[in-house]
Coordinates of C-alpha atoms in Angstrom, one line a residue:
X4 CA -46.6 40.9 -43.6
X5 CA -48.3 40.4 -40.4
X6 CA -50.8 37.7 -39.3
X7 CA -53.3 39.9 -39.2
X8 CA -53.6 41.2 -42.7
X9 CA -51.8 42.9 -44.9
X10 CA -51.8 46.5 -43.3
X11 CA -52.8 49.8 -44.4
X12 CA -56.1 48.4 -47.6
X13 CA -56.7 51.5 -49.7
X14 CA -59.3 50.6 -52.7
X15 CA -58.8 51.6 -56.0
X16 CA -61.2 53.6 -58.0
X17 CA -62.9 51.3 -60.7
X18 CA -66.1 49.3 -61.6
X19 CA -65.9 45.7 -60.1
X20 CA -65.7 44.4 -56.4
X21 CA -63.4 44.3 -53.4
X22 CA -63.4 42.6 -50.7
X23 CA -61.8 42.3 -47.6
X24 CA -62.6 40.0 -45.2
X25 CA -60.3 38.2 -42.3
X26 CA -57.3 39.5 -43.8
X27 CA -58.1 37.8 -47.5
X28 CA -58.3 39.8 -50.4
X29 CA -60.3 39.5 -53.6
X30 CA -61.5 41.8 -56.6
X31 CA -63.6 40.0 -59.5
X32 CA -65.8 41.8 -61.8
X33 CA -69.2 41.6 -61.0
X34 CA -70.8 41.0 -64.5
X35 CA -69.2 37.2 -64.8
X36 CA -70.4 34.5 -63.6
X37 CA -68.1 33.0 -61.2
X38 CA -67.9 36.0 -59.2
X39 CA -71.0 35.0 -56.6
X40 CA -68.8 31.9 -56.3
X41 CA -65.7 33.7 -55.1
X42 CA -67.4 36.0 -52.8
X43 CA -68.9 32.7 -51.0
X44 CA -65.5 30.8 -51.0
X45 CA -64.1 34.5 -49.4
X46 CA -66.3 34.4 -47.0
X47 CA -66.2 30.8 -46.0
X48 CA -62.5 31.0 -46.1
X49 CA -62.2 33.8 -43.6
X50 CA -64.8 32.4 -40.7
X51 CA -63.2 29.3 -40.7
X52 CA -59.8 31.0 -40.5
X53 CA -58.4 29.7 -43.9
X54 CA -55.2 31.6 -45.2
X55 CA -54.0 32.4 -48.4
X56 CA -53.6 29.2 -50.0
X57 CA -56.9 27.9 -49.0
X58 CA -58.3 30.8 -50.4
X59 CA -56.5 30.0 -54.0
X60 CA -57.9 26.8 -53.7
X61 CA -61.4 27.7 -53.5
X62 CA -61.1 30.2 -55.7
X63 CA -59.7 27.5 -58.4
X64 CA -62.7 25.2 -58.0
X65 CA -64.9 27.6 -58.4
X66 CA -63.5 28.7 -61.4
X67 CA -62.7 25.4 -63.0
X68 CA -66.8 25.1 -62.5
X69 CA -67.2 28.1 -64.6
X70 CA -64.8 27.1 -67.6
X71 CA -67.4 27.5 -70.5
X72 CA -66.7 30.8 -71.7
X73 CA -63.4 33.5 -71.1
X74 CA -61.8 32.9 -67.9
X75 CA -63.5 35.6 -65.6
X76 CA -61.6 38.7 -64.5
X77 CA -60.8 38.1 -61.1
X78 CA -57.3 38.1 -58.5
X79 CA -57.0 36.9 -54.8
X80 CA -54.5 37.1 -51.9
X81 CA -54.0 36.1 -48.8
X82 CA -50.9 35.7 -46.2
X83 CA -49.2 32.1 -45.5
X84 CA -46.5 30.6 -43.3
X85 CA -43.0 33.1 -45.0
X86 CA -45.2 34.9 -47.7
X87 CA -48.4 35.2 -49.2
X88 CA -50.3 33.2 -52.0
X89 CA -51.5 34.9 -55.1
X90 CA -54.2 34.0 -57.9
X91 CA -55.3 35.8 -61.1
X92 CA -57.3 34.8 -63.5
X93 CA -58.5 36.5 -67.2
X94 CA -57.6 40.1 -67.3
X95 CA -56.6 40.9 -63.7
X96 CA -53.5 41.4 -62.5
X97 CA -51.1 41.5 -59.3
X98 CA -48.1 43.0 -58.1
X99 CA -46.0 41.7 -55.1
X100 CA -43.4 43.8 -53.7
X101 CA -40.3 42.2 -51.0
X102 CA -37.7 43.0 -50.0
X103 CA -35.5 41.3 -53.1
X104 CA -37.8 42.8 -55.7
X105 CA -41.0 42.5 -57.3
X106 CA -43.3 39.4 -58.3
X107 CA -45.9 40.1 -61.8
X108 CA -48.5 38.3 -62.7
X109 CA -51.6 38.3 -64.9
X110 CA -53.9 36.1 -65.7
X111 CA -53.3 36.5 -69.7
X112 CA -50.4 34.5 -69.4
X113 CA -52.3 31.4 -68.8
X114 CA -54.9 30.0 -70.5
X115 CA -56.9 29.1 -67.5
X116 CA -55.1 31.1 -63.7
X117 CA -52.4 31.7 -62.5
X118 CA -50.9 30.9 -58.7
X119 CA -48.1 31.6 -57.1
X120 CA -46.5 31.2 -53.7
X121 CA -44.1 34.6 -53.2
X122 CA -41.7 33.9 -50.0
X123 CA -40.0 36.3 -48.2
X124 CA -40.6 40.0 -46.4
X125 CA -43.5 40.8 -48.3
X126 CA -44.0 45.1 -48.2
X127 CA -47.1 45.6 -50.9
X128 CA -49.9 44.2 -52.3
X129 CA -51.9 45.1 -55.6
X130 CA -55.1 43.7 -56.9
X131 CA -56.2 45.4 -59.5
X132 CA -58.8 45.1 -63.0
X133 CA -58.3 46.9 -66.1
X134 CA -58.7 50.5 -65.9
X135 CA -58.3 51.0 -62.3
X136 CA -57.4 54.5 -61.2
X137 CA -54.9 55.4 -58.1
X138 CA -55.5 55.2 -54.6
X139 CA -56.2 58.5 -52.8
X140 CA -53.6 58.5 -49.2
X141 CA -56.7 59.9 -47.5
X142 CA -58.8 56.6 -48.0
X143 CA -58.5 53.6 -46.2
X144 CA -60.6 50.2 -46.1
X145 CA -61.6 48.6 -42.8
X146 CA -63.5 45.6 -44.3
X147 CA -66.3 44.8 -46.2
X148 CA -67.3 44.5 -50.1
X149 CA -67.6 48.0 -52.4
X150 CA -67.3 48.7 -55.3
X151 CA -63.9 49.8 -56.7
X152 CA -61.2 48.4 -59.6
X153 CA -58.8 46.9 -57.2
X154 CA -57.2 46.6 -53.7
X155 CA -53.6 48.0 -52.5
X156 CA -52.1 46.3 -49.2
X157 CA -49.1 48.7 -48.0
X158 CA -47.5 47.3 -45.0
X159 CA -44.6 50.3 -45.0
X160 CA -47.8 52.7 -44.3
X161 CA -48.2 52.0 -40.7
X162 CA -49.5 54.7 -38.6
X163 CA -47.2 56.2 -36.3
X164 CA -47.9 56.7 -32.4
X165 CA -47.2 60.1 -31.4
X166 CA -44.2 59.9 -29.1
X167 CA -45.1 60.9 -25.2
X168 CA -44.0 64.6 -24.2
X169 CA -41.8 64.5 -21.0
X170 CA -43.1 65.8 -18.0
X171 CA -40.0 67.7 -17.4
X172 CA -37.0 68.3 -19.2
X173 CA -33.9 65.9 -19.3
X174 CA -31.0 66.5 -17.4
X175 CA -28.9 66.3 -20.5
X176 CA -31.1 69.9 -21.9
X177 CA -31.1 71.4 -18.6
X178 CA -28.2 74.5 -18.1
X179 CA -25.5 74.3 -15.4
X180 CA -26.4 76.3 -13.1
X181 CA -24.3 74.8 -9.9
X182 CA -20.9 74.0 -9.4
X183 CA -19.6 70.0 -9.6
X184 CA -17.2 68.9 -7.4
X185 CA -15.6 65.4 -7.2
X186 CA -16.2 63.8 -4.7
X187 CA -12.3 63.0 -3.6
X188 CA -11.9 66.7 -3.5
X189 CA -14.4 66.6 -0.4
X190 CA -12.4 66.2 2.9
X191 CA -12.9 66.8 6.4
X192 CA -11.7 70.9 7.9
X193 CA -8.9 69.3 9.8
X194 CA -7.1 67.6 7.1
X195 CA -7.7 70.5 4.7
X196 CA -6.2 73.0 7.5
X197 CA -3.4 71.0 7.2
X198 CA -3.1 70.9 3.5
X199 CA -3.3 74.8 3.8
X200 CA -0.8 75.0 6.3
X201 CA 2.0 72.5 4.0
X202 CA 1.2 74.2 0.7
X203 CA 3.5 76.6 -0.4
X204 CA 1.6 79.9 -0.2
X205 CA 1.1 81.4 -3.9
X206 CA 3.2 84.8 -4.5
X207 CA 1.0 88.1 -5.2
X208 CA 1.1 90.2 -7.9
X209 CA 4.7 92.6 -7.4
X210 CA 6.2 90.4 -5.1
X211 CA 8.9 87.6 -5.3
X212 CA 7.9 84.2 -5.2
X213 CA 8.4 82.8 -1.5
X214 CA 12.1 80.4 -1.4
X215 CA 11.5 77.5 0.7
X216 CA 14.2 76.2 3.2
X217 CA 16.4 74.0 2.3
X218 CA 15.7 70.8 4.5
X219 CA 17.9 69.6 7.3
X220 CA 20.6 67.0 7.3
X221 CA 23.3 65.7 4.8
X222 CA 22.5 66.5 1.0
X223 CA 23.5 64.1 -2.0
X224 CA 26.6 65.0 -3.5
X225 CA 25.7 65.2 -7.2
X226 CA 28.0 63.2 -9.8
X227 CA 30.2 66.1 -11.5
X228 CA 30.0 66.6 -14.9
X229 CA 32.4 66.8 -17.3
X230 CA 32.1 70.4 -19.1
X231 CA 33.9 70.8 -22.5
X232 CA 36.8 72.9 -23.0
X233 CA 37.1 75.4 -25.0
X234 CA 41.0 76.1 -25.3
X235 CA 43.3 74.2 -27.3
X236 CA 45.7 72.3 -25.8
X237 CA 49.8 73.8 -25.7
X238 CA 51.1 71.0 -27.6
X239 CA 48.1 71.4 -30.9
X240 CA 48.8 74.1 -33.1
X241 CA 46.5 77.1 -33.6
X242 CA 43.5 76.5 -35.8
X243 CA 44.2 78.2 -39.2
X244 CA 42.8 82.0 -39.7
X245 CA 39.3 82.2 -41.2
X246 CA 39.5 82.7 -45.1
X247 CA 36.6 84.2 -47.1
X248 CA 35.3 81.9 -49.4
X249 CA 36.0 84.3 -52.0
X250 CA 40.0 84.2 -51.6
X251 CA 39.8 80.3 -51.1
X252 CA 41.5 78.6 -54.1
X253 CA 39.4 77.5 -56.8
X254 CA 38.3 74.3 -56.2
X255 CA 38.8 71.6 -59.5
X256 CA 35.3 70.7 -59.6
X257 CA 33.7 74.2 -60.2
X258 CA 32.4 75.2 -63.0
X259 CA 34.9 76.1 -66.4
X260 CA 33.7 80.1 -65.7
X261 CA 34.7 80.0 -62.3
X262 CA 38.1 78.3 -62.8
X263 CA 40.7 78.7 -65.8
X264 CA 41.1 75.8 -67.4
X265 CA 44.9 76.7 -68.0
X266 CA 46.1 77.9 -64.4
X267 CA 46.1 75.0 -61.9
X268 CA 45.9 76.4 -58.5
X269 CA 48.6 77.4 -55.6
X270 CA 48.9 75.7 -52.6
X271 CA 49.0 79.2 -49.7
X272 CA 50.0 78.5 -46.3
X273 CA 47.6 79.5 -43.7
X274 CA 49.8 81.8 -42.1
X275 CA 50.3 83.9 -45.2
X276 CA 48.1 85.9 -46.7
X277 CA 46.5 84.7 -49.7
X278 CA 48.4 86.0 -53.0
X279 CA 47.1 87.9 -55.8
X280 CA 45.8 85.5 -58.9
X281 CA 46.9 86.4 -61.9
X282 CA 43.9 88.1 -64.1
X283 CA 42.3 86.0 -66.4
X284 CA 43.2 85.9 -69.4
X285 CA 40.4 84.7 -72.1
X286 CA 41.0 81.1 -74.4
X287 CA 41.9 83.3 -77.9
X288 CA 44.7 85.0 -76.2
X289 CA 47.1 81.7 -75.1
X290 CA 48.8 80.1 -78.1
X291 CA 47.0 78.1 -80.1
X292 CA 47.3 74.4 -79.4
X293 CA 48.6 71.8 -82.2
X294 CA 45.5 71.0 -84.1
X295 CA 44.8 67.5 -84.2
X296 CA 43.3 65.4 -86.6
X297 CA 40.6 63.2 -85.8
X298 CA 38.8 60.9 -88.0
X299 CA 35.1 60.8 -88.0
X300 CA 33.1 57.9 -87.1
X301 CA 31.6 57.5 -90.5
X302 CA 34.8 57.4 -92.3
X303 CA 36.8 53.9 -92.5
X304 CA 40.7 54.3 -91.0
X305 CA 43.2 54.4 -93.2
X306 CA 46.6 52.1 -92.8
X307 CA 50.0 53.2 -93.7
X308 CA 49.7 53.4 -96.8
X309 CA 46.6 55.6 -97.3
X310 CA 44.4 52.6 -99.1
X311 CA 41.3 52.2 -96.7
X312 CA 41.0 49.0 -95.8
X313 CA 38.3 47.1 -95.0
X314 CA 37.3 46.2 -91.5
X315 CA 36.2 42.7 -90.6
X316 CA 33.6 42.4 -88.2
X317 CA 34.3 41.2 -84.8
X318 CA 31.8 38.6 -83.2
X319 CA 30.9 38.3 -80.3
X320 CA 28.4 35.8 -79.2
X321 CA 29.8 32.6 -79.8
X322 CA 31.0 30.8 -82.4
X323 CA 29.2 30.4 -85.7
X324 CA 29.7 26.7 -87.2
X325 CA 30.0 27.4 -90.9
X326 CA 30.5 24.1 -91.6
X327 CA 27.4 22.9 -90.3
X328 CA 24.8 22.6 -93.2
X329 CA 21.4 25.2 -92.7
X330 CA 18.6 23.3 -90.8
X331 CA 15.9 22.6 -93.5
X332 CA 13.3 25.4 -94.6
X333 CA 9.8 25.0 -92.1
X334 CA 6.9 24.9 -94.7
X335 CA 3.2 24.8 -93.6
X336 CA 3.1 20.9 -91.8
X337 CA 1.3 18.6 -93.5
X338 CA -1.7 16.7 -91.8
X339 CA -2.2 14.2 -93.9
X340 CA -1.7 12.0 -91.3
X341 CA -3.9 13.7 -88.8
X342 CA -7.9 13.3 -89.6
X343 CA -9.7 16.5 -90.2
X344 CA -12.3 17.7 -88.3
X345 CA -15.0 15.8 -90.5
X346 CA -13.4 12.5 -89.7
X347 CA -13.0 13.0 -86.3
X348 CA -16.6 13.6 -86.2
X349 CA -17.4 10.7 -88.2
X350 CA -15.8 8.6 -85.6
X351 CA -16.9 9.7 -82.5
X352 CA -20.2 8.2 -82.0
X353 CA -23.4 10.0 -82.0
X354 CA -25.2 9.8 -78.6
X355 CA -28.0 12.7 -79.6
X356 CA -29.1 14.5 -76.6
X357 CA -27.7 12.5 -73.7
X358 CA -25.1 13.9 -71.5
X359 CA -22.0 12.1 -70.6
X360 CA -21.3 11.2 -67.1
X361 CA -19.0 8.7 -65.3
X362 CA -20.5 5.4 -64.7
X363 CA -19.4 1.8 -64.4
X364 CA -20.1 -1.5 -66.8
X365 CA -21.3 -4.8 -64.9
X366 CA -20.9 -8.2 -67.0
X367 CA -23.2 -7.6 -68.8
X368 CA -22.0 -4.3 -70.4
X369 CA -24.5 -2.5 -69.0
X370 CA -23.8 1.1 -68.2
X371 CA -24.6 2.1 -64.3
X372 CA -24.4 4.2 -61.4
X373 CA -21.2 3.8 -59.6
X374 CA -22.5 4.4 -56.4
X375 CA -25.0 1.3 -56.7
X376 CA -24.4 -2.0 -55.6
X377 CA -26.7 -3.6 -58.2
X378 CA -27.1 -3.3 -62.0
X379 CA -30.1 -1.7 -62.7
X380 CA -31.0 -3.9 -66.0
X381 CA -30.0 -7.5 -65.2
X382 CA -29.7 -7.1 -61.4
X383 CA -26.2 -8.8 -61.3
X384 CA -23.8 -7.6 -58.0
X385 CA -20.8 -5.1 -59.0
X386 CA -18.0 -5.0 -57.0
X387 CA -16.6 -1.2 -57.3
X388 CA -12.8 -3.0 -56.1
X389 CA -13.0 -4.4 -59.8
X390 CA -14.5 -1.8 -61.9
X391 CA -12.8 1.3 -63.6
X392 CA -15.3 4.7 -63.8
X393 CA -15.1 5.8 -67.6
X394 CA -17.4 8.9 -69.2
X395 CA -20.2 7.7 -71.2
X396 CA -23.7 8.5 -72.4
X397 CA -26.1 8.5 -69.4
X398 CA -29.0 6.4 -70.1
X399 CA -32.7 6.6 -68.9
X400 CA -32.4 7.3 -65.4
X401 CA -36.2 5.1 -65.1
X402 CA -39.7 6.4 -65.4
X403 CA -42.4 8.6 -63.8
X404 CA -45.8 6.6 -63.6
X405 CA -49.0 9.2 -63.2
X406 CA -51.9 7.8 -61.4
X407 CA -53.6 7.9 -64.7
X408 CA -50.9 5.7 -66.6
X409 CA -49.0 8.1 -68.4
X410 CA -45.5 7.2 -68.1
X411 CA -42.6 9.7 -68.7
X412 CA -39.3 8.7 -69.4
X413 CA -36.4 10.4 -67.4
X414 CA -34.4 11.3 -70.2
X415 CA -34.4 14.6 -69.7
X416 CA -36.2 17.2 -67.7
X417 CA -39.4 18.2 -67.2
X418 CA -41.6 20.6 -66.4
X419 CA -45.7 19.7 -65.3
X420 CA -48.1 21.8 -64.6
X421 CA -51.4 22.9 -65.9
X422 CA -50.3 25.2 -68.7
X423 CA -46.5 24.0 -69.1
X424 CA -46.4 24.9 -72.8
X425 CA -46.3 28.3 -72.0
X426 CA -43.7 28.0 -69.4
X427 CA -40.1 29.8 -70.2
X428 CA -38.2 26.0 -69.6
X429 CA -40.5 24.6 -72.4
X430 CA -39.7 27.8 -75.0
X431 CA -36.3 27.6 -74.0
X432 CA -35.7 24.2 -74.9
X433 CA -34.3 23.3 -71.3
X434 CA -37.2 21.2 -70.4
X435 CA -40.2 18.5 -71.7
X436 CA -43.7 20.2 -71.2
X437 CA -45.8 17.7 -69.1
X438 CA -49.7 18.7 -68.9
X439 CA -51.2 17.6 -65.0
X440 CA -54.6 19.1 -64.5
X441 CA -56.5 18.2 -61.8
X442 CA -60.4 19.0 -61.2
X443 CA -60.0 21.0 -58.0
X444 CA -57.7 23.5 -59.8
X445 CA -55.2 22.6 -57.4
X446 CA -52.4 22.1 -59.9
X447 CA -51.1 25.3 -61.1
X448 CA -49.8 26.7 -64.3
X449 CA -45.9 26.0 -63.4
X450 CA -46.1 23.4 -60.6
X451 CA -43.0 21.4 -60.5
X452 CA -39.5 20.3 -62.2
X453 CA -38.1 17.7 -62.8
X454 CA -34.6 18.2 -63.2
X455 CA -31.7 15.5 -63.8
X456 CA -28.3 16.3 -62.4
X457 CA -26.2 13.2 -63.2
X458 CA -27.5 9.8 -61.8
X459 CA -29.8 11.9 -59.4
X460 CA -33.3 12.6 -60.0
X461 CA -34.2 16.4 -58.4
X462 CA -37.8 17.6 -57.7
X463 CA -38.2 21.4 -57.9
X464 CA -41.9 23.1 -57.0
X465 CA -41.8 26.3 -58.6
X466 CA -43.7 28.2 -56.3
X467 CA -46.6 26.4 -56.9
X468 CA -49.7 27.6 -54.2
X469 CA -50.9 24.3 -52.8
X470 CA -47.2 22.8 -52.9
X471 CA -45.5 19.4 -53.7
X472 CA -45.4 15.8 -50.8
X473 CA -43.1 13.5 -51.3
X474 CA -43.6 9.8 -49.3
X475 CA -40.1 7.7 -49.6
X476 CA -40.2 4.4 -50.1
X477 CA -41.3 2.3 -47.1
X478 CA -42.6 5.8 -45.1
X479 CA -46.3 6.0 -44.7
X480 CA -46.2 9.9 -44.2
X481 CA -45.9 12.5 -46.7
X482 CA -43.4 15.5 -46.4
X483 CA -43.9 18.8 -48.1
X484 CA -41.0 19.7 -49.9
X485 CA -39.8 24.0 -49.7
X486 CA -40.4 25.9 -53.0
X487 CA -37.5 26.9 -55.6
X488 CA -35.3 24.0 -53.5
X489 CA -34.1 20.5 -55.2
X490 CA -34.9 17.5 -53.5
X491 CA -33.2 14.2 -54.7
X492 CA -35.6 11.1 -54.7
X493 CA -34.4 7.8 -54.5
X494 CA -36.7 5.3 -56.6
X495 CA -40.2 4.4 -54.9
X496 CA -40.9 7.4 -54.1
X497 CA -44.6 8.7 -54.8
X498 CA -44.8 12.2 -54.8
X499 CA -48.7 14.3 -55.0
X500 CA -49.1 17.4 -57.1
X501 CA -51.3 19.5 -55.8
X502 CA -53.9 18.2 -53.1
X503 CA -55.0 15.1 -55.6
X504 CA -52.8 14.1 -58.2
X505 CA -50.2 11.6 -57.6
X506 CA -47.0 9.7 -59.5
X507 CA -44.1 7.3 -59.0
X508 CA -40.7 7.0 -59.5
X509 CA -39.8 3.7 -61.1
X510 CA -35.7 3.0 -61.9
X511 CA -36.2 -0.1 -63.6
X512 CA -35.0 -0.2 -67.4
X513 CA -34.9 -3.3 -68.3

């Protein structure tokens, strides 16, 4: 989003207002009251150079003015500082796309409006009533008020400048049409002369290559090298004649029909020529050998005198004690000396909803923050050297104190806002509704949290338009604290909802 809008504005086909002014946008139906109102505060808003949230701002006051009937039909936008703020009210809607996703809301969700501050890249905007149509790509919208059912920001729609044509074409899509030389290659005529004259001329097709001279003067001697010979020496005899491997002797480890089993080979001298093997002669045809009994493996041997007898088994691990008695039979244990799960639970201690964190115990035996110097109920001085940290039940971490009385105790968390019954922490039982409304409409629906995390009190605005302040204890200024981000406060602190409600962080329990 830029700071000049919110791009391409194409209006969608319908029956209420649009508006456009000084980069703000609106769309209310016309038949409802407030909708005079928000045209003014549009107007207003854009010439004295308001952005989005001051726009939501109006736009609540003039809407918390009109609260006798429905709420009126009716959305606004308009960019801030790292996003834009958005409110709807009755049957309108709005969509906000970034670059993490999309961002719905609609102003049934609420009983009164609904705000929200949307950070990041922000690509599209839409505005829109019930029953508005598409928008046509042809249409855009300068400025101004018409008639239509909603408004469509697109800031991915950005017209293109047509890119200059070159005067002349680049050297990179011109052809080579001239010859590149390097410019070592370019020497004076006397030195290439000269070259010509020491380089070897290059031989012509059917005629030897020219030999040059050999050069003048003694030449290196090169080492000699020894060459192999290739005689055998008088005192070696002659290698052995070359025997086909087909009259070699059969070798042991071939296969049984390659090699009779009852032959054993001849040694043959190599200088005699290999002798004549006898033909084989097949298994059946050698005398029979004595037959041997063997006993089979499933049959027990027999002794001398033909009884089987019995064979004792051999172990082999080592030696079994016999005389030991068995070790006693392992039965399901008993646990009658272990309590059950009912008593156990009867005595634990019941601490209902509080969580358990690790504190220390003054004199007094009162459970505090570690990290504090003082006890927060009696005030006496604990010296941590002393003290052992043990887990116990956290107790009331203090109280909030609105500026009209109403004090919360920080017992758990909370969410406050104008609507917070309707709030997802509230119907998820995560955190305490806590109605703030305030007559400017400057509170909205979800506004902040109040989150404990330990001994630490956490403020969370929840995108809320007009934002959450914080003032420490002992600063005059207030601070403006970023959206969706905890912020510990120490007690003392004051912090303003909205642009005029206020409360105060009190740690005292006693």
């Amino acid at each position: 989003m830029t700071d000049q809008g919110f791009g391409v504005v194409r209006p969608l086909p319908g029956n209420g207002l649009v508006a456009y002014l000084g980069g703000l946008l609106l769309v209310c139906d016309p038949g409802e009251a407030p909708a005079d109102g928000l045209l003014e505060a549009l107007r207003e808003t854009a010439e004295s150079g308001g952005d989005g949230r001051a726009l939501a701002r109006r736009a609540a006051q003039v809407l918390a003015a009109n609260m006798a009937g429905d709420p009126a039909a009716c959305a606004v936008a308009g960019a801030v500082s790292g996003g834009v703020a958005v409110l709807v009210s009755g049957s309108a809607s709005a969509v906000i796309a970034t670059s993490s996703g999309e961002t719905r809301l609609a102003g049934s969700d609420s009983l009164t409006w609904a705000d929200r501050l949307v950070t990041g890249t922000v690509e599209r905007v839409e505005l829109s009533l019930p029953g508005a149509g598409s928008p046509h790509p042809a249409v855009r919208f300068e400025g101004g008020v018409v008639h239509g059912g909603g408004l469509v920001g697109d800031l991915t729609d950005q017209p293109s400048a047509p890119a200059p044509a070159p005067s002349r074409p680049l050297t990179s899509e011109m052809p080579a049409t001239a010859f590149h030389i390097e410019a070592d290659l370019i020497q004076p005529p006397a030195q290439q002369q000269q070259q010509q004259v020491e380089r070897p001329p290059y031989p012509l097709a059917g005629q030897p290559p020219a030999m040059q001279s050999p050069p003048s003067g003694p030449q290196p001697v090169p080492p000699a090298v020894e060459q192999p010979s290739y005689h055998t020496p008088p005192d070696q005899p002659p290698p052995p004649p070359y025997v086909p491997h087909q009259e070699q002797p059969p070798s042991p480890f071939h296969s049984p029909q390659e090699q009779s089993p009852f032959h054993s080979p001849q040694e043959q001298s190599p200088f005699q020529p290999p002798q004549e093997q006898p033909p084989f002669q097949p298994p059946h045809e050698q005398p029979p050998l004595p037959e041997q009994q063997f006993s089979s493996y499933d049959e027990q041997p027999s002794s001398g005198n033909g009884n089987a007898e019995q064979q004792v088994p051999q172990h082999l691990g080592p030696q079994d004690h016999f005389d030991q008695p068995p070790p006693p039979l392992l039965g399901p244990p008993d646990h009658f000396d272990h309590p059950g799960p009912q008593q156990q639970q009867e005595q634990q201690p019941d601490h209902g909803d509080r969580p358990l964190v690790y504190g220390v115990d003054c004199k007094n035996d009162h459970f505090n923050d570690p990290r504090v110097p003082y006890c927060a109920v009696c005030g006496i001085a604990l010296v941590q050297r002393t003290l052992v940290p043990y887990k116990g039940p956290r107790p009331s971490l203090g109280v909030l104190i609105l500026d009209d009385g109403t004090a919360l105790p920080l017992e758990s968390d909370y969410l406050l806002g104008r609507d917070p019954e309707r709030a997802p922490e509230v119907a998820g039982g995560t955190a305490r509704p806590a109605k703030v409304t305030s007559p400017d409409g400057s509170v909205s629906r979800r506004h902040l949290r109040v989150a404990l995390d330990g001994w630490d009190v956490n403020l969370v605005d929840l995108g809320s338009v007009n934002g959450t302040q914080i003032q420490p204890p002992g600063d005059p200024n207030f601070y403006d604290i970023p959206p969706n981000e905890p912020v510990t406060i120490a007690p003392g602190t004051t912090v303003r909802v909205g642009v005029s409600r206020t409360l105060r962080f009190e740690a005292h329990r006693g």
